[in-house]
Every structure is written in C-alpha cells, then in structure tokens.
Coordinates of C-alpha atoms and ligand atoms in Angstrom, one line a residue:
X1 CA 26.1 6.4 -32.3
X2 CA 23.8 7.5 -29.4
X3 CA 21.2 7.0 -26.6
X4 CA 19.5 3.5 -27.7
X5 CA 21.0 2.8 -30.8
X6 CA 23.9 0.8 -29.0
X7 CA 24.7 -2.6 -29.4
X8 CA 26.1 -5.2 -27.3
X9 CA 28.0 -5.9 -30.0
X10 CA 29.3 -2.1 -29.6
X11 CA 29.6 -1.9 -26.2
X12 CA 31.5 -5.5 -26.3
X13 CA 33.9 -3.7 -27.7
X14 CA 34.2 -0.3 -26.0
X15 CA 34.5 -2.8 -22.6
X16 CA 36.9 -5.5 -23.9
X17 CA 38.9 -1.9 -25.0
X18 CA 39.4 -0.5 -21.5
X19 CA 42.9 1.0 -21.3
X20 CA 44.2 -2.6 -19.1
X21 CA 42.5 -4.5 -21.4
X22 CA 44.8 -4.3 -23.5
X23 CA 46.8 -6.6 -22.2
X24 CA 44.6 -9.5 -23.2
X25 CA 45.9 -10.8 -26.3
X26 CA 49.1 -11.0 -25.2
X27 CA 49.0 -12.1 -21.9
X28 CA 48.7 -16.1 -21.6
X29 CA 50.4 -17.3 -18.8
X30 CA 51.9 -16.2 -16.0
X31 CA 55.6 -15.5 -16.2
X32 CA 57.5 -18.8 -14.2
X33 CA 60.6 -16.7 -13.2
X34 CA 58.6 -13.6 -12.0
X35 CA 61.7 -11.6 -12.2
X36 CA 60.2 -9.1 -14.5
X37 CA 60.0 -6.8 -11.9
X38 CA 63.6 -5.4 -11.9
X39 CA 65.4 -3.8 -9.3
X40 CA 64.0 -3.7 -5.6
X41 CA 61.6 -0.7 -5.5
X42 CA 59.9 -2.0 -2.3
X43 CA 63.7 -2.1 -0.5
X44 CA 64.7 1.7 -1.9
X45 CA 61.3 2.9 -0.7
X46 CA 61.7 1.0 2.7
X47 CA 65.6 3.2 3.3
X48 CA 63.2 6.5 1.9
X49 CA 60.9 6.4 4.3
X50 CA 63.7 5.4 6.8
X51 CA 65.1 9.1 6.2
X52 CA 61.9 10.9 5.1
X53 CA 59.1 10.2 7.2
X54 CA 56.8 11.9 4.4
X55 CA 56.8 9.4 2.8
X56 CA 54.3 7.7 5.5
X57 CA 51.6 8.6 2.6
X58 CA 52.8 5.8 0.6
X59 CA 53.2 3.0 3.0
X60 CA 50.7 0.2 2.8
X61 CA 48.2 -0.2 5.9
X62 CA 47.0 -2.9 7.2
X63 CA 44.1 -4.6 5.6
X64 CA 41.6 -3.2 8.0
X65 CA 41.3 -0.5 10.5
X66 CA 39.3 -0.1 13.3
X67 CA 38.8 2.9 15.9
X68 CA 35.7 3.1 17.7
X69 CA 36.1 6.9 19.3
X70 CA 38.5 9.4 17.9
X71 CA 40.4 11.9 19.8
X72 CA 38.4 15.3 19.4
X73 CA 40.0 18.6 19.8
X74 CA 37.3 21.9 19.3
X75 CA 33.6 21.8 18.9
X76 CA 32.7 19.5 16.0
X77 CA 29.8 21.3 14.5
X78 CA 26.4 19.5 15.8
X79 CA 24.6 19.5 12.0
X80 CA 28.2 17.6 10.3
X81 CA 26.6 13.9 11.0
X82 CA 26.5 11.7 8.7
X83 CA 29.2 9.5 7.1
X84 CA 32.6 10.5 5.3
X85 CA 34.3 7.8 2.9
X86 CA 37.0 8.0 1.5
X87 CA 38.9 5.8 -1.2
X88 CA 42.8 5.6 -2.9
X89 CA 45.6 3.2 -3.6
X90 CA 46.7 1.6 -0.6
X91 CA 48.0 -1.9 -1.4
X92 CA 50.8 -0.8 -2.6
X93 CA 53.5 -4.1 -1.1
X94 CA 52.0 -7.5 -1.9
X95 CA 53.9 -10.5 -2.0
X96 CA 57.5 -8.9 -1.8
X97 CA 56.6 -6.6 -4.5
X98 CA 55.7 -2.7 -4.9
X99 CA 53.9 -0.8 -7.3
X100 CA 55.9 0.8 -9.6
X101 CA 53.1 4.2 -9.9
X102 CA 50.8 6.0 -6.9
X103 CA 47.6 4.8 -9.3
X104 CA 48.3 1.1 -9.2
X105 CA 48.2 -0.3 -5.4
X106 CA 44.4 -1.6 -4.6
X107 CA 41.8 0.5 -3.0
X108 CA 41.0 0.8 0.5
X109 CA 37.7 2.4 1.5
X110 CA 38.1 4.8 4.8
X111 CA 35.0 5.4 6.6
X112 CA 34.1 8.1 9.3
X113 CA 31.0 7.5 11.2
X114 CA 30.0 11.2 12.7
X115 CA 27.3 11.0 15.3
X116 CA 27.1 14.2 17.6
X117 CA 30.8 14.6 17.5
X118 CA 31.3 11.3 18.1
X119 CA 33.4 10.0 15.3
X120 CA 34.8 6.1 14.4
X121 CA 36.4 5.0 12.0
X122 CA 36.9 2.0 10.0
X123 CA 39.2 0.8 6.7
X124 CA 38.6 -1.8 4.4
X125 CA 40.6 -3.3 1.5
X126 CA 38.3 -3.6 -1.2
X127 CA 38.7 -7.3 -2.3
X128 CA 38.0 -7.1 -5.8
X129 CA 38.2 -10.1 -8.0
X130 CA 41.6 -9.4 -8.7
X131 CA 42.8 -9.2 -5.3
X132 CA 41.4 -12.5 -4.2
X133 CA 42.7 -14.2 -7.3
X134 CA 46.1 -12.9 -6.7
X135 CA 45.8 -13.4 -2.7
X136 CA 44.7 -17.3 -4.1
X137 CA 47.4 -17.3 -5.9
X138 CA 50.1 -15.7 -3.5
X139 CA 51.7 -13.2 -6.5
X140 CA 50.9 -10.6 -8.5
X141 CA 48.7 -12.0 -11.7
X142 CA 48.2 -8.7 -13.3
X143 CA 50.0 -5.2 -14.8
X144 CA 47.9 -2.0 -13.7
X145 CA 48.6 1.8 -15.2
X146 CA 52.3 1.6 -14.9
X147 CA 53.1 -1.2 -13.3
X148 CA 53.6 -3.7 -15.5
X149 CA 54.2 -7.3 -15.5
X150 CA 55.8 -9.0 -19.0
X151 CA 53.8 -11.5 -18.7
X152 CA 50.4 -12.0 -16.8
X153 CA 47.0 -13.7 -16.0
X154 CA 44.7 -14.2 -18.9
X155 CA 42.5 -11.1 -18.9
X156 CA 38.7 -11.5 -19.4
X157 CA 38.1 -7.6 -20.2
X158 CA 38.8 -4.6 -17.9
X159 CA 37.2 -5.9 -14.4
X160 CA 40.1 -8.8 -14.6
X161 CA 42.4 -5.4 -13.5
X162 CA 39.7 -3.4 -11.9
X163 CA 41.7 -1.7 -8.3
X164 CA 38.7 0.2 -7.4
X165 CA 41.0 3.1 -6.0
X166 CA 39.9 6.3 -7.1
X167 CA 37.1 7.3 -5.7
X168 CA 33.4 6.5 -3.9
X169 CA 30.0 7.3 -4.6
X170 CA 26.6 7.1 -2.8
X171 CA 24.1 7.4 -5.0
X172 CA 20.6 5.8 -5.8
X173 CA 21.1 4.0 -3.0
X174 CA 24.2 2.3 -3.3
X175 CA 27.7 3.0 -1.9
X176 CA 30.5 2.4 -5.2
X177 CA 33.9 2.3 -5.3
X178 CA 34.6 3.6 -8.2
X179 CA 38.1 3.4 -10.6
X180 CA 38.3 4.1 -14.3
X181 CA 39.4 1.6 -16.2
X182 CA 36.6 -0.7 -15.6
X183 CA 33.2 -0.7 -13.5
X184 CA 32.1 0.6 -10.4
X185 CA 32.4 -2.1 -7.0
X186 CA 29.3 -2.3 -5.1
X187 CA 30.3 -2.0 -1.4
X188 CA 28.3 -3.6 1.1
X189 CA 27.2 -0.4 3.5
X190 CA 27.3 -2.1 6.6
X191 CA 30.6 -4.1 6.5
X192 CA 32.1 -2.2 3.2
X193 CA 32.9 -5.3 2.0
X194 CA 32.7 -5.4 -1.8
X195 CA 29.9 -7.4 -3.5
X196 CA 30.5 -7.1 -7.3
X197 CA 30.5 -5.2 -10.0
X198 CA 27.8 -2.6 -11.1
X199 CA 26.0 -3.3 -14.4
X200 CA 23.8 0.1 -15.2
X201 CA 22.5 -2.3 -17.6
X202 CA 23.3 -5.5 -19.0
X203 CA 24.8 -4.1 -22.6
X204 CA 26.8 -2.1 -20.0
X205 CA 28.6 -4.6 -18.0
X206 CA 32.0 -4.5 -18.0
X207 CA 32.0 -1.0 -19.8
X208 CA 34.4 1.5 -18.3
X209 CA 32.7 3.5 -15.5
X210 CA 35.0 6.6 -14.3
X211 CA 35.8 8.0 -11.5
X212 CA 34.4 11.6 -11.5
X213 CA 30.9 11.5 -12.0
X214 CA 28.8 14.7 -11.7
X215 CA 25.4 15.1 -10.0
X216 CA 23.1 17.7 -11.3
X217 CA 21.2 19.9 -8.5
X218 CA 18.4 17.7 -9.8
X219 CA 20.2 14.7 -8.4
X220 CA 20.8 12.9 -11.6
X221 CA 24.0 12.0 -12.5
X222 CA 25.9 12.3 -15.5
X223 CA 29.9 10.5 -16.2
X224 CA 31.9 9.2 -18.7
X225 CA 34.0 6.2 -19.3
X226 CA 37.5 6.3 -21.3
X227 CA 37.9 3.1 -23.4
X228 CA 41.2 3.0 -25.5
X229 CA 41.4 -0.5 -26.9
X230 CA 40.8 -1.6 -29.8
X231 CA 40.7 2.1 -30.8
X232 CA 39.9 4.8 -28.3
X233 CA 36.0 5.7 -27.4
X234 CA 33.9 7.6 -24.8
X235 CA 31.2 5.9 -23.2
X236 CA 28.5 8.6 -22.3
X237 CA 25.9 8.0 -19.5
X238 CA 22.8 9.5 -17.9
X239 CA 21.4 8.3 -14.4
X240 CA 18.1 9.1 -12.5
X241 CA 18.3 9.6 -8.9
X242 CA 17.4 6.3 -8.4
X243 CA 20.5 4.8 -9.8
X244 CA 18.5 3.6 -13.0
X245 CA 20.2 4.2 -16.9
X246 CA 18.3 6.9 -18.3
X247 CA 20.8 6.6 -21.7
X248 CA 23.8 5.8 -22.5
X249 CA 25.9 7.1 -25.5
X250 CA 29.1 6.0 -27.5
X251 CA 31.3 8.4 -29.3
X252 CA 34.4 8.3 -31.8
X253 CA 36.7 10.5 -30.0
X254 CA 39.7 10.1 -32.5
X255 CA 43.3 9.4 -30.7
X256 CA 42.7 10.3 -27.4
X257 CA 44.8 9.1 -24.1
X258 CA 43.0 8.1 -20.6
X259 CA 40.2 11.1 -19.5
X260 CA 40.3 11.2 -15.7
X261 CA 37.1 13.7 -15.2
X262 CA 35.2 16.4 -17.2
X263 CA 32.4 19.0 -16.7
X264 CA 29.1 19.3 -17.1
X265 CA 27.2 22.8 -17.4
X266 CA 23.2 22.9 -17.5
X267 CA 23.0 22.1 -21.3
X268 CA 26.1 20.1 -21.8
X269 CA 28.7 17.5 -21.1
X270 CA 32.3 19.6 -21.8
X271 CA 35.5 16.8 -22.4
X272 CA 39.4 17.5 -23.1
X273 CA 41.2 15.3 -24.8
X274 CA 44.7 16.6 -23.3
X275 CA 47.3 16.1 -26.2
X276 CA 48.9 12.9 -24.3
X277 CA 47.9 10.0 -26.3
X278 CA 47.8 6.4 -26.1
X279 CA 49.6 4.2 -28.6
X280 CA 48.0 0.9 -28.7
X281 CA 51.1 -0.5 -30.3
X282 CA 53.4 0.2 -27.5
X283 CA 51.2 -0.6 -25.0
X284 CA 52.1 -4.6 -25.2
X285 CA 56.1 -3.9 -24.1
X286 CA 55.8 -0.5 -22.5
X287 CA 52.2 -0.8 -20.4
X288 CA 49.0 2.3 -20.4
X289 CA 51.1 4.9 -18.9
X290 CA 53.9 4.6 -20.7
X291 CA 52.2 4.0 -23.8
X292 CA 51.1 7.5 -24.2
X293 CA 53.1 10.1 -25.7
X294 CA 53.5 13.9 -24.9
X295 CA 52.8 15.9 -28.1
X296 CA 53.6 19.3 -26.8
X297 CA 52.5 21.3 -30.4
X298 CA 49.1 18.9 -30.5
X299 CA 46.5 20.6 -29.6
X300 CA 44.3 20.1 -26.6
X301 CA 40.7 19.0 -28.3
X302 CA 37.5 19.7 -26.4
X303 CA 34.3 18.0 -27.0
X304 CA 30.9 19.2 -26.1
X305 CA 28.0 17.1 -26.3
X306 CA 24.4 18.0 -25.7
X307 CA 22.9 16.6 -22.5
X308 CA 19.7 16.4 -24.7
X309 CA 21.0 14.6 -27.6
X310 CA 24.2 13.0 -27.4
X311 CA 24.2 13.2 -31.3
X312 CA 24.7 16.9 -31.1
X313 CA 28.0 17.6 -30.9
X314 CA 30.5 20.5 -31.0
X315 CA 34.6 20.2 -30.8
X316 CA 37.0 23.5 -30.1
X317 CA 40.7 23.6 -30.0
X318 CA 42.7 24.6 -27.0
X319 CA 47.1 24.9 -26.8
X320 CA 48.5 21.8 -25.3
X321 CA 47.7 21.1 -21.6
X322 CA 47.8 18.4 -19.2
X323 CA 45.1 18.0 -15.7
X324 CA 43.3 15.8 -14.3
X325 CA 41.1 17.7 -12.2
X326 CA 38.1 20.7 -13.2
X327 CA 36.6 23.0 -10.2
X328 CA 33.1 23.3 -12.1
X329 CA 31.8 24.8 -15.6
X330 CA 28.6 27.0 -17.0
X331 CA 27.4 27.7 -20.0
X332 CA 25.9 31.5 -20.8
X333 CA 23.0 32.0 -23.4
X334 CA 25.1 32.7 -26.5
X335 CA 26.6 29.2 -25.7
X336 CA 30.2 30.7 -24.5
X337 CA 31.2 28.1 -22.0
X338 CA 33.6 29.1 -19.2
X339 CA 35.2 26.0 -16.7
X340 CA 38.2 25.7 -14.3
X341 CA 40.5 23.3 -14.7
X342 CA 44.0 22.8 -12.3
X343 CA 45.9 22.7 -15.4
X344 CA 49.7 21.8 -16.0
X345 CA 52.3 22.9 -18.8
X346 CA 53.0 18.9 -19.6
X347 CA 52.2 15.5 -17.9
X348 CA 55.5 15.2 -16.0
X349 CA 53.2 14.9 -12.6
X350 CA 51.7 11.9 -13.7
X351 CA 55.2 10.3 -16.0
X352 CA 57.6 11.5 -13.1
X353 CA 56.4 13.2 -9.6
X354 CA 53.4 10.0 -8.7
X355 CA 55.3 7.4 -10.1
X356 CA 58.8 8.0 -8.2
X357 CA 57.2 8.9 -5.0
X358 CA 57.2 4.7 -5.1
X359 CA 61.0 4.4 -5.3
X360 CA 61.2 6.8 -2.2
X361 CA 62.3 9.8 -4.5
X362 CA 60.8 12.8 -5.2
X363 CA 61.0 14.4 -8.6
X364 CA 59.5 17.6 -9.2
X365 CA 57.1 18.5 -12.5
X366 CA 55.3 20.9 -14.0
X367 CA 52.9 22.7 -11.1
X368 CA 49.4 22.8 -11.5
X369 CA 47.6 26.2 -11.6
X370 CA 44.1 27.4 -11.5
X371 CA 43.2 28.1 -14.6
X372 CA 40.2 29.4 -16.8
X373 CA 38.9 28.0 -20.1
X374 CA 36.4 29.9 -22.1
X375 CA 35.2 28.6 -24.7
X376 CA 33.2 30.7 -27.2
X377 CA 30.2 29.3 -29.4
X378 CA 32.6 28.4 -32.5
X379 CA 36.1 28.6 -32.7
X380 CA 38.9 28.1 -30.8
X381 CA 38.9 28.3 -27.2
X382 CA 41.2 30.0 -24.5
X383 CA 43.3 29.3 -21.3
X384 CA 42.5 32.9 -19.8
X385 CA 44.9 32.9 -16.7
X386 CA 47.6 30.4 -14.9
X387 CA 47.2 31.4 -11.2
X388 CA 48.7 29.6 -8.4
X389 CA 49.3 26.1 -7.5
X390 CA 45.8 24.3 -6.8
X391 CA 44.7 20.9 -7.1
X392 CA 41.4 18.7 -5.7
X393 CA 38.8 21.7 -6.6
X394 CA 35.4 21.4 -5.3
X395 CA 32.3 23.8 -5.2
X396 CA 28.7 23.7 -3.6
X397 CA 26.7 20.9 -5.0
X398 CA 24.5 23.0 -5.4
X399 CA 26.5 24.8 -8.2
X400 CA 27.4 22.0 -10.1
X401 CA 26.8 23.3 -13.6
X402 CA 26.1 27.0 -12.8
X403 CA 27.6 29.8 -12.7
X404 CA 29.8 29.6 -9.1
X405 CA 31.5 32.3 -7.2
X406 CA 33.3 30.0 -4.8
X407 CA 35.9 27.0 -5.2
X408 CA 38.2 25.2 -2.7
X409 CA 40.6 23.9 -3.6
X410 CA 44.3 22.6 -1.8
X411 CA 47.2 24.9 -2.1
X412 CA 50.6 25.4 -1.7
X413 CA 52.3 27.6 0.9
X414 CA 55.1 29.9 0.5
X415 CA 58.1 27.7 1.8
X416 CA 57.0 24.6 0.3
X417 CA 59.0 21.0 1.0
X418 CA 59.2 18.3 -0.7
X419 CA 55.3 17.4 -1.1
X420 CA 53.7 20.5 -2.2
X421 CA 50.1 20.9 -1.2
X422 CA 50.0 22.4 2.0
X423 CA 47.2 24.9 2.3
X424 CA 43.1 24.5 2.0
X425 CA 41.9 27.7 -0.4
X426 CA 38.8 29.2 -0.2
X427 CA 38.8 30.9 -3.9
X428 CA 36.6 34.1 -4.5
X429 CA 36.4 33.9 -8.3
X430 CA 33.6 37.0 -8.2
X431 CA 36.0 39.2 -6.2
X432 CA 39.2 37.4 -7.4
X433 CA 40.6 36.8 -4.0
X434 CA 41.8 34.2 -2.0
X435 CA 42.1 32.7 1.6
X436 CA 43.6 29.9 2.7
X437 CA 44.9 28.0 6.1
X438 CA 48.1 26.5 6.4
X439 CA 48.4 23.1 8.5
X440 CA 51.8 23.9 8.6
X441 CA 55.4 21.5 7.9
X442 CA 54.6 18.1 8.2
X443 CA 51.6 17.6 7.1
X444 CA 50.0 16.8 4.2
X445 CA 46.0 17.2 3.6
X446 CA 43.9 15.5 1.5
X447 CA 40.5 16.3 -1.2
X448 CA 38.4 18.7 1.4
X449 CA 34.7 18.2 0.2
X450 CA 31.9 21.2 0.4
X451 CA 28.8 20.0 3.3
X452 CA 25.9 22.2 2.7
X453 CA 24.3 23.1 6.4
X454 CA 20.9 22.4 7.3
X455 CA 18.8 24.6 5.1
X456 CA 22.4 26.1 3.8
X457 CA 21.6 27.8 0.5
X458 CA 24.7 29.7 -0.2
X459 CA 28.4 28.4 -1.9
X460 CA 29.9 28.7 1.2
X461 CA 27.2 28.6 3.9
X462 CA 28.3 24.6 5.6
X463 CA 31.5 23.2 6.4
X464 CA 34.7 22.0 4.2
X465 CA 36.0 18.3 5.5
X466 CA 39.0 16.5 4.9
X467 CA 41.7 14.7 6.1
X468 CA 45.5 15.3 6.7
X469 CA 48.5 13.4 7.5
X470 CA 50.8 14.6 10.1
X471 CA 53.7 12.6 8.8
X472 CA 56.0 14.1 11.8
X473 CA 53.7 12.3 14.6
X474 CA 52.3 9.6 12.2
X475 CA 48.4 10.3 12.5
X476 CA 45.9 10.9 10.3
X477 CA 43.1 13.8 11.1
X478 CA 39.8 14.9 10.1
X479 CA 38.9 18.6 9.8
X480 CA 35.8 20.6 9.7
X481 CA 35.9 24.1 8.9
X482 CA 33.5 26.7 8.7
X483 CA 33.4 27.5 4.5
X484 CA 32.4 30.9 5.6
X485 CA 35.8 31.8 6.9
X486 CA 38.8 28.9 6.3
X487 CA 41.3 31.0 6.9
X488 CA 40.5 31.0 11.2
X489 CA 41.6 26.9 10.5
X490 CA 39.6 23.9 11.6
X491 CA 36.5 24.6 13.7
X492 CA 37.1 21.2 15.4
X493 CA 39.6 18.2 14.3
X494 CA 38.9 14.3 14.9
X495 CA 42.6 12.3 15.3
X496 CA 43.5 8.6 14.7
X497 CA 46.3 6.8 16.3
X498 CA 47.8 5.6 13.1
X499 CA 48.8 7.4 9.6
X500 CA 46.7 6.2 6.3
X501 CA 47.5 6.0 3.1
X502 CA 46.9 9.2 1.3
X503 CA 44.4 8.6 -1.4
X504 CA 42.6 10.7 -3.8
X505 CA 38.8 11.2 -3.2
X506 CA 35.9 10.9 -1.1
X507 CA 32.0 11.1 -0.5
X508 CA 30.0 12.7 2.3
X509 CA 26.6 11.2 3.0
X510 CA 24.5 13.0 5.5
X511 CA 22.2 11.5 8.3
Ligands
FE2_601 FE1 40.4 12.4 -9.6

C-alpha cells in the first residue's frame, strides 16, 4: 500500500501500533501501591555520581537554563551565526523516581544564540502532554522504552508516551522536537515552549514520526516512522521544503524491532531491519526494550524503496548486526548501493551499556565501528570492513545522498575510561585516512554537526560544532572547528557555568 492509497483506517492502525502503544490494552489504572519500581535506582546513582563525577551526564538539570553571555576563549569564526539546538533525555528524576534506560527521561531543548561571537544560551523542558499530566498528577503515569511501570495511565495512542528527546529539526519553517515513537512537538521559536503535536496531515496524526529525517540537497525531506503494534509497519514520508506532505507510504515490513534512522541515496530510501525483534507478546510484562530478542544467526534484512514509487521495492540480506546510526549512502548506475553505518556485533549497547549508566554502573558492550555496506543490484549484500570505534556520523549537507569523501564522526582515544567517546574524527574515506582531536580525560563530547561557510562548496570547507562535558570542572562547552583541519582542535570554544545533560542530537539554523 502506497502514496495515496492509505486509509485512515490504515494509518489508525499503524499510529494506535507505535512501539509504547502497546501498552494500551492493558493498562487501566494507575497502580495504588506504586511500588513497581523495585529497588532505589535514583539512590545507587546518587553514591555513583558521588564517586564518579562522569556521571554528571546523567544527572537531571533544572527545568530551565539561562545564560545570557558565555565565556569565550579563541576567535569564534565571524560567518558561524545563527542558532544551535540541541535535544536528549534530561528528566531523568521526577517524583522520587529514576528512569531505568538513558532513552526514557523527557526532553530538554538546549539553545545557543550565536551573534558575532556573542553566544547565550537557554534550556527548556519540553512539556509535552505527558509531562504536564504526570506533573498534574505528582507521579509517573506512564512506562517509556525500558522503563516500565506494571500498571499505568490509560493510553490514547503513542503521543500519550511521546518524551520528545531525540532530536530537533528546523524545517519548513518550524522548529520540532522530534522522538520516535510518536509525532514530532512543535516548539514555539521564541520561548521553545512546546505547542503540540505535528499533523503532516490529518490521516497522519498521531502516526510515528522518527527522529532521523534526511534532507535532500533539494531541501525536501524524506523519514520514516517505526510502528510495531498490532504487527510491525513502516510509515514512509516525503516533504517539500515548505513543510507540506508530498506522499506518504505504508509498508509490511515482516518482524522487525524499533528502526532508529536509515539512508537515503538520490534514487532511494535504504532500511535495516537489524535482527533484534520485537515480541508483541512479551511486551505487556517485560516493556519495548525488553521485548525484543537478539537472534544472532537471523539475518539483518535491508529494504530499498524507490523514492519515485514507494510500490517498487527491493529487499537484500546482510549477517546479523546491531546500530543505530549511518554516516550517508549513494547509489552508482548499475544500482550497487554503498552506505556507512557505526555498526555493532550485538545490541548489548542498547540492553546493557545505556541502560546501567542509570544505576551509576558502567557495563561495557559490543564497540561500535565504522563500517561499509555494499549492496549490489540483487543478492545478498556485504559488511566490507569493521574499523575503529565511531559513533554520531555526519557529512556535508550537501552530500546527503551522494557519493561523499568526508565523514565526522566521534571517536575513541587510545587510553580510553570508562565512557568511551573521546575524540572528534575527520574521516577521509577517498584517501582512507583519518584525523582526529582529542579533548582529553574528563570530558566527554557530544553529536558535532557539519556548517557549510558562506559560499562553502566543498565536504569540508565550514566549521564542525558541538558540545562537550568537562565532567572534572562540571561545565558544558561549545566548539567550532575549522572542518579543514580538526586535528589543530577548536578554533574558538564558548563555556557555561553549569554541566548539561548529555543528549543525543542537534540542529544548526543559520542567520
Ligand atoms: Fe539517533
């Protein structure tokens, strides 16, 4: 079923089936004890961080931040104006209660207003509907990916649950917070305060809207949306630069677990179904996350659908591999499709490392390397290399979809510690070289996004920004570096006096 043929009726379905949806039938009241929470996560993570001051990432902030000048050390570069946001789990305490997985705690959008190297900031929970109804309510009303409650608030489809903590876009004229089990958040631009949901149209509302959405070099944008109840689907959409639906698409995916991003080359839409799949019978006692099952000798399926006709479809085989994250794709005359993907061996990241680091305790799983995937015309496809350790991978905008000699991506250093990613890598896929700075022990960066400069036509001609968190003096910094040569470290840096939350991805928006 494609483009126009869907029906509310359809989509009805693929919305009431969002992963956290799936809660609804069984969820009629709120437990009266509340003491399905266990033992005292928020207490163990309050002696971690007592010891491990790394662990600053993973402390909730305040519900808004304000600085109106930042401390600025070197020359921020006069053509990086414009706004950077930022988005990730930050509630993660509410009520005497911590999340139980890094995914779960509500979003908070971080802003950095750049004018001529002046720079403020600002943070804002996002209230969503569920935060005000649980604030109303003073408790937790709802499970999320791996927190989960044994009994909860009735659930009215997916935005019932919606965190938006994942991510933020700015597009058609509209700043989003995006998450992926539900819809985007429209943010009001001048106070970021959230005003709704986004309906691309109004079969679509409530449909799952994910958090990865890719913007051709024409400015249109293309995404998927992962629903997994009553049986597992793929919501396909197309987007004008206006913000307006061009289509939208529904396909049977067969089992399939949540799908955090995908590619898109000029021709084509390119999914993975990683071989970590959802059971919708578990998921009543065991909640989403831990309702999907490793199968380590499934394959990893890959769909490719035509951008021109959703109906046209192709599907290749890949061995088992787990990710979240792809640096970009292309797609070469004969149809052979090659993408990078920061691929893992299984999915103990997301079962074990992101959802102890919430106890306090840091469990270590399967790295994540750069890897290639080529995928021929017909037949099975191919993981051509494992290099080293990379996660967050973005290239030009500009190369979205075409061939692209440059990625950057974070790394990790030679003498790691506890939390990995150290390093910001500037790869050279042409020459097959890399360079990378290191902010050194104790500190941990975040996503660094590629700014094109004025008039700035090459992959690396602008600046890579991003923050870190230097959990030794408890601040949080901004960085601009020249993409032309990362490894000579920020050209200037922009400081906070207080740590935030480390989160997952961000948006810049020039002017
Ligand atoms: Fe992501």
């Amino acid at each position: 079923m494609t483009d126009t043929n869907i029906s509310r009726r359809t989509f009805l379905a693929a919305s009431a089936a969002s992963g956290l949806a799936g809660f609804a039938p069984f969820a009629s009241a709120l437990a009266a004890s509340g003491n399905d929470w266990g033992d005292d996560w928020g207490g163990a993570f309050a002696a971690a961080l007592g010891r491990n001051r790394m662990l600053l990432g993973w402390k909730t902030p305040p519900d808004r931040l304000d600085t109106g000048s930042l401390a600025v050390t070197g020359a921020w570069p006069a053509g990086l104006k414009g706004r950077f946001f930022r988005n990730g789990p930050s509630v993660h305490d509410r009520f005497g209660r911590r999340c139980r997985h890094w995914f779960d705690g509500d979003g908070m959008i971080q802003e950095f207003v750049i004018d001529g190297g002046r720079i403020a900031h600002r943070g804002r929970v996002v209230r969503t509907p569920k935060l005000d109804r649980e604030d109303a309510a003073g408790r937790r009303l709802y499970s999320g990916y791996a927190t989960h409650l044994e009994s909860q608030a009735p659930i009215r489809g997916p935005d019932s649950m919606n965190a938006a903590n994942i991510s933020v876009l700015h597009h058609g004229g509209e700043l989003l917070a995006l998450w992926e089990g539900g819809s985007a958040t429209r943010l009001d631009e001048a106070t970021l305060a959230a005003s709704g949901f986004k309906a691309w149209s109004p079969q679509l509302a409530g449909v799952p809207f994910s958090a990865h959405p890719k913007a051709d070099p024409d400015g249109t944008l293309w995404n998927i949306g992962c629903a997994l109840l009553p049986r597992p689907a793929l919501v396909l959409y197309h987007i004008d630069r206006a913000g307006r639906l061009v289509k939208a698409g529904l396909v049977d995916a067969g089992p399939m677990g949540l799908i955090h991003d995908f590619v898109v080359t000029h021709k084509s839409l390119v999914i993975l179904i990683h071989p970590f799949l959802f059971d919708p019978a578990r998921a009543e006692q065991a909640g989403i996350l831990d309702a999907h099952i490793w199968k380590p000798r499934a394959e990893t399926r890959v769909l490719v659908v035509d951008k021109a006709d959703f109906g046209k479809r192709r599907w290749h085989a890949l061995p088992a591999c787990f990710g979240f994250h792809y640096g970009n794709g292309w797609e070469e005359a004969d149809g052979t499709i090659r993408l990078d993907h920061c691929l893992a061996g299984n999915p103990g990241i997301v079962t074990e490392t992101l959802r102890y680091v919430m106890k306090g305790e840091f469990r270590p799983s399967a790295p994540l390397r750069y890897s290639r995937i080529v995928l021929p015309p017909k037949g099975d496809g191919r993981i051509e290399n494992r290099a080293d350790e990379a996660e967050f991978a973005k290239v030009a905008p500009a190369a979205v979809g075409r061939r692209h000699r440059f990625v950057y991506t974070l790394g990790v250093p030679d003498d790691p510690e506890d939390w990995r990613f150290r390093t910001v890598v500037k790869r050279d896929l042409e020459r097959g070289t890399a360079e990378s700075f290191d902010y050194g022990p104790g500190r941990i960066p975040e996503e660094h996004l590629f700014v094109p400069g004025p008039g700035g036509r090459g992959e690396d001609d602008g600046w890579l920004i991003g923050t870190v968190l230097d959990w030794k003096k408890g601040v949080t910094g901004l960085s601009a570096f020249d993409a032309r040569d990362v490894a000579a470290g920020p050209v200037a840096q922009a400081w906070l006096p207080y740590p935030l939350p480390l989160g997952f991805h961000g948006a810049f928006v020039g002017g």
